[in-house]
């Protein structure tokens, strides 16, 4: 089946919003080093753009998780495929995720990371689909709220495709 893509959020809008988010973090973390944790693979485009625009010192690490589900929704059973390389003890950690949907993946991750004694722990996402929330997640900042539609691009995939789109698109069947 051929999928048709529509633009939900343009490249210019995404870029401008990420610059704003970076400026907010620079103010909030002035004088500190921020340890960004990207959740592979969806967060990488957002994380790179954000980190490039931040002026406070930044260190990076990555985690990979998969949550068993039917492909478009997660089950809540989260498997840790790749753990962090470094300890987060005493660090100012920001978890960077592509999208907050049911909240299952992030609530599991927050629980795991809190147990490792970071100095502070916050979560930011590029996108938030509040209508879909099943488990509440304390989100520090999000780029955009999006409606309950399957979105792709800027790191987000549909069966591994479309991650490299420079904008947020929606699949129109
Ligand atoms: P949650 O555990 O339901 O919050 O799922 C979050 C994960 O599901 C995200 O990190 C994405 O990988 C994936 N996801 C949720 N909604 C979408 C979407 O609209 N497009 C692409 N991936 C999505
Ligand atoms: Mg993801």
Coordinates of C-alpha atoms and ligand atoms in Angstrom, one line a residue:
X1 CA 0.0 0.0 0.0
X2 CA 1.4 3.4 -0.9
X3 CA 1.3 5.8 2.0
X4 CA 0.7 9.5 1.5
X5 CA 2.4 11.9 3.9
X6 CA 1.1 15.3 5.0
X7 CA 3.1 17.9 6.9
X8 CA 1.8 18.4 10.5
X9 CA 4.7 20.6 11.7
X10 CA 7.1 22.1 9.2
X11 CA 10.9 22.0 9.4
X12 CA 11.0 25.7 10.2
X13 CA 8.5 25.4 13.1
X14 CA 10.4 22.4 14.6
X15 CA 13.7 24.2 14.3
X16 CA 12.4 27.4 15.9
X17 CA 10.8 25.5 18.8
X18 CA 13.9 23.5 19.5
X19 CA 15.9 26.7 19.7
X20 CA 13.4 28.1 22.2
X21 CA 13.7 24.9 24.3
X22 CA 17.5 25.1 24.2
X23 CA 17.3 28.7 25.5
X24 CA 15.0 27.7 28.3
X25 CA 17.4 24.9 29.4
X26 CA 20.4 27.2 29.2
X27 CA 18.7 29.6 31.6
X28 CA 17.5 26.8 33.9
X29 CA 20.8 25.0 34.1
X30 CA 23.2 28.0 34.0
X31 CA 26.4 27.2 35.8
X32 CA 25.7 23.4 35.6
X33 CA 26.6 20.6 33.3
X34 CA 23.6 18.8 31.7
X35 CA 23.7 15.1 31.1
X36 CA 21.4 14.4 28.2
X37 CA 20.1 10.8 27.9
X38 CA 18.7 10.0 24.4
X39 CA 16.3 7.1 24.0
X40 CA 17.3 5.3 20.8
X41 CA 16.5 5.6 18.1
X42 CA 13.6 8.1 17.9
X43 CA 15.2 10.8 19.9
X44 CA 18.5 11.3 18.1
X45 CA 17.4 14.0 15.6
X46 CA 15.8 16.1 18.4
X47 CA 18.7 15.5 20.8
X48 CA 21.3 16.6 18.2
X49 CA 19.5 19.7 17.3
X50 CA 18.8 20.6 20.9
X51 CA 22.4 19.9 22.1
X52 CA 23.9 22.0 19.3
X53 CA 21.9 25.0 20.4
X54 CA 22.6 24.7 24.1
X55 CA 25.5 26.7 25.5
X56 CA 25.8 25.2 28.9
X57 CA 28.2 22.2 29.0
X58 CA 26.5 19.0 27.8
X59 CA 27.5 15.4 28.1
X60 CA 25.6 12.6 26.3
X61 CA 24.6 9.0 26.8
X62 CA 22.0 6.7 25.2
X63 CA 19.7 3.9 26.1
X64 CA 17.7 1.6 24.0
X65 CA 14.4 0.1 25.1
X66 CA 11.7 -1.7 23.3
X67 CA 8.2 -2.0 24.6
X68 CA 6.3 -5.0 23.4
X69 CA 3.2 -3.9 21.5
X70 CA 1.4 -4.2 18.2
X71 CA 3.6 -1.7 16.5
X72 CA 1.5 1.4 17.0
X73 CA 0.9 1.1 20.8
X74 CA 3.0 -0.2 23.7
X75 CA 2.1 -2.8 26.2
X76 CA 3.9 -1.5 29.2
X77 CA 6.4 -4.4 29.3
X78 CA 9.6 -2.6 28.6
X79 CA 12.8 -4.4 27.7
X80 CA 16.2 -2.7 28.2
X81 CA 18.2 -3.4 25.0
X82 CA 21.1 -1.1 25.7
X83 CA 21.9 0.4 29.1
X84 CA 23.8 3.6 29.7
X85 CA 27.6 3.6 29.3
X86 CA 28.2 5.8 32.3
X87 CA 26.8 6.3 35.8
X88 CA 24.3 9.1 36.4
X89 CA 25.0 9.4 40.1
X90 CA 25.1 13.1 41.1
X91 CA 24.5 14.3 37.5
X92 CA 21.8 16.7 36.3
X93 CA 20.0 14.3 34.0
X94 CA 17.6 15.2 31.3
X95 CA 15.9 12.3 29.5
X96 CA 15.2 13.2 25.9
X97 CA 12.5 11.3 24.1
X98 CA 10.8 11.7 20.7
X99 CA 7.2 11.4 21.8
X100 CA 5.1 10.8 25.0
X101 CA 2.2 8.6 24.1
X102 CA 0.7 6.2 26.7
X103 CA 3.5 7.1 29.1
X104 CA 4.4 3.4 29.7
X105 CA 7.9 3.5 28.3
X106 CA 8.9 6.8 30.1
X107 CA 7.3 5.9 33.4
X108 CA 9.3 2.7 33.5
X109 CA 12.5 4.5 32.5
X110 CA 12.0 7.2 35.1
X111 CA 11.6 4.6 37.8
X112 CA 14.8 2.8 36.7
X113 CA 16.9 6.0 36.5
X114 CA 15.6 7.5 39.8
X115 CA 17.0 4.5 41.5
X116 CA 20.5 5.4 40.3
X117 CA 20.7 8.6 42.4
X118 CA 21.0 11.4 39.8
X119 CA 21.3 14.9 41.3
X120 CA 18.2 15.9 39.4
X121 CA 16.1 14.2 36.7
X122 CA 13.8 15.7 34.2
X123 CA 12.1 14.5 31.1
X124 CA 11.6 16.4 27.8
X125 CA 10.0 15.3 24.6
X126 CA 9.7 16.7 21.1
X127 CA 6.0 15.7 20.9
X128 CA 3.3 14.9 23.4
X129 CA 0.0 13.1 22.6
X130 CA -1.9 13.9 25.8
X131 CA -5.1 12.2 24.7
X132 CA -3.4 8.8 24.7
X133 CA -2.0 8.9 28.2
X134 CA -2.6 5.8 30.3
X135 CA 0.1 6.4 33.0
X136 CA 0.8 10.0 34.1
X137 CA 4.4 11.2 33.4
X138 CA 5.8 14.4 34.9
X139 CA 7.0 16.1 31.7
X140 CA 9.3 19.1 32.2
X141 CA 9.0 20.4 28.7
X142 CA 7.6 19.4 25.3
X143 CA 8.0 20.8 21.8
X144 CA 4.5 20.4 20.6
X145 CA 1.2 18.8 21.6
X146 CA -0.1 16.7 18.7
X147 CA -3.5 15.1 18.1
X148 CA -4.1 11.4 18.4
X149 CA -2.7 10.5 15.0
X150 CA 0.3 8.4 14.0
X151 CA 3.2 10.8 13.3
X152 CA 6.5 10.2 11.6
X153 CA 9.7 12.1 10.8
X154 CA 12.4 13.9 12.8
X155 CA 13.4 10.6 14.3
X156 CA 9.9 9.0 14.5
X157 CA 9.3 5.9 12.4
X158 CA 6.6 3.8 10.9
X159 CA 8.2 0.3 10.7
X160 CA 11.6 1.9 10.7
X161 CA 10.8 4.2 7.7
X162 CA 10.6 8.0 7.6
X163 CA 12.9 8.7 10.5
X164 CA 15.0 11.1 8.3
X165 CA 12.2 13.4 7.2
X166 CA 13.2 16.9 8.3
X167 CA 9.6 17.7 9.4
X168 CA 6.8 16.0 11.4
X169 CA 4.5 14.3 9.0
X170 CA 1.2 12.3 9.3
X171 CA 0.4 9.3 7.3
X172 CA -2.8 9.8 5.3
X173 CA -4.1 6.5 3.9
Ligands
LIG1 P1 4.5 5.0 25.1 O1 5.2 4.0 26.0 O2 3.1 4.5 24.7 O3 4.4 6.4 25.7 O4 5.2 5.0 23.7 C1 6.2 5.8 23.4 C2 6.9 5.3 22.2 O5 6.0 4.8 21.2 C3 7.7 6.4 21.5 O6 9.0 6.5 22.0 C4 7.7 6.0 20.1 O7 8.7 5.2 19.8 C5 6.4 5.3 19.9 N1 5.3 6.1 19.3 C6 4.2 6.5 20.0 N2 3.4 7.3 19.2 C7 4.1 7.3 18.0 C8 3.8 7.9 16.7 O8 2.7 8.6 16.5 N3 4.7 7.7 15.7 C9 5.8 7.0 15.9 N4 6.1 6.4 17.0 C10 5.3 6.6 18.1
LIG2 MG1 10.8 5.7 21.0

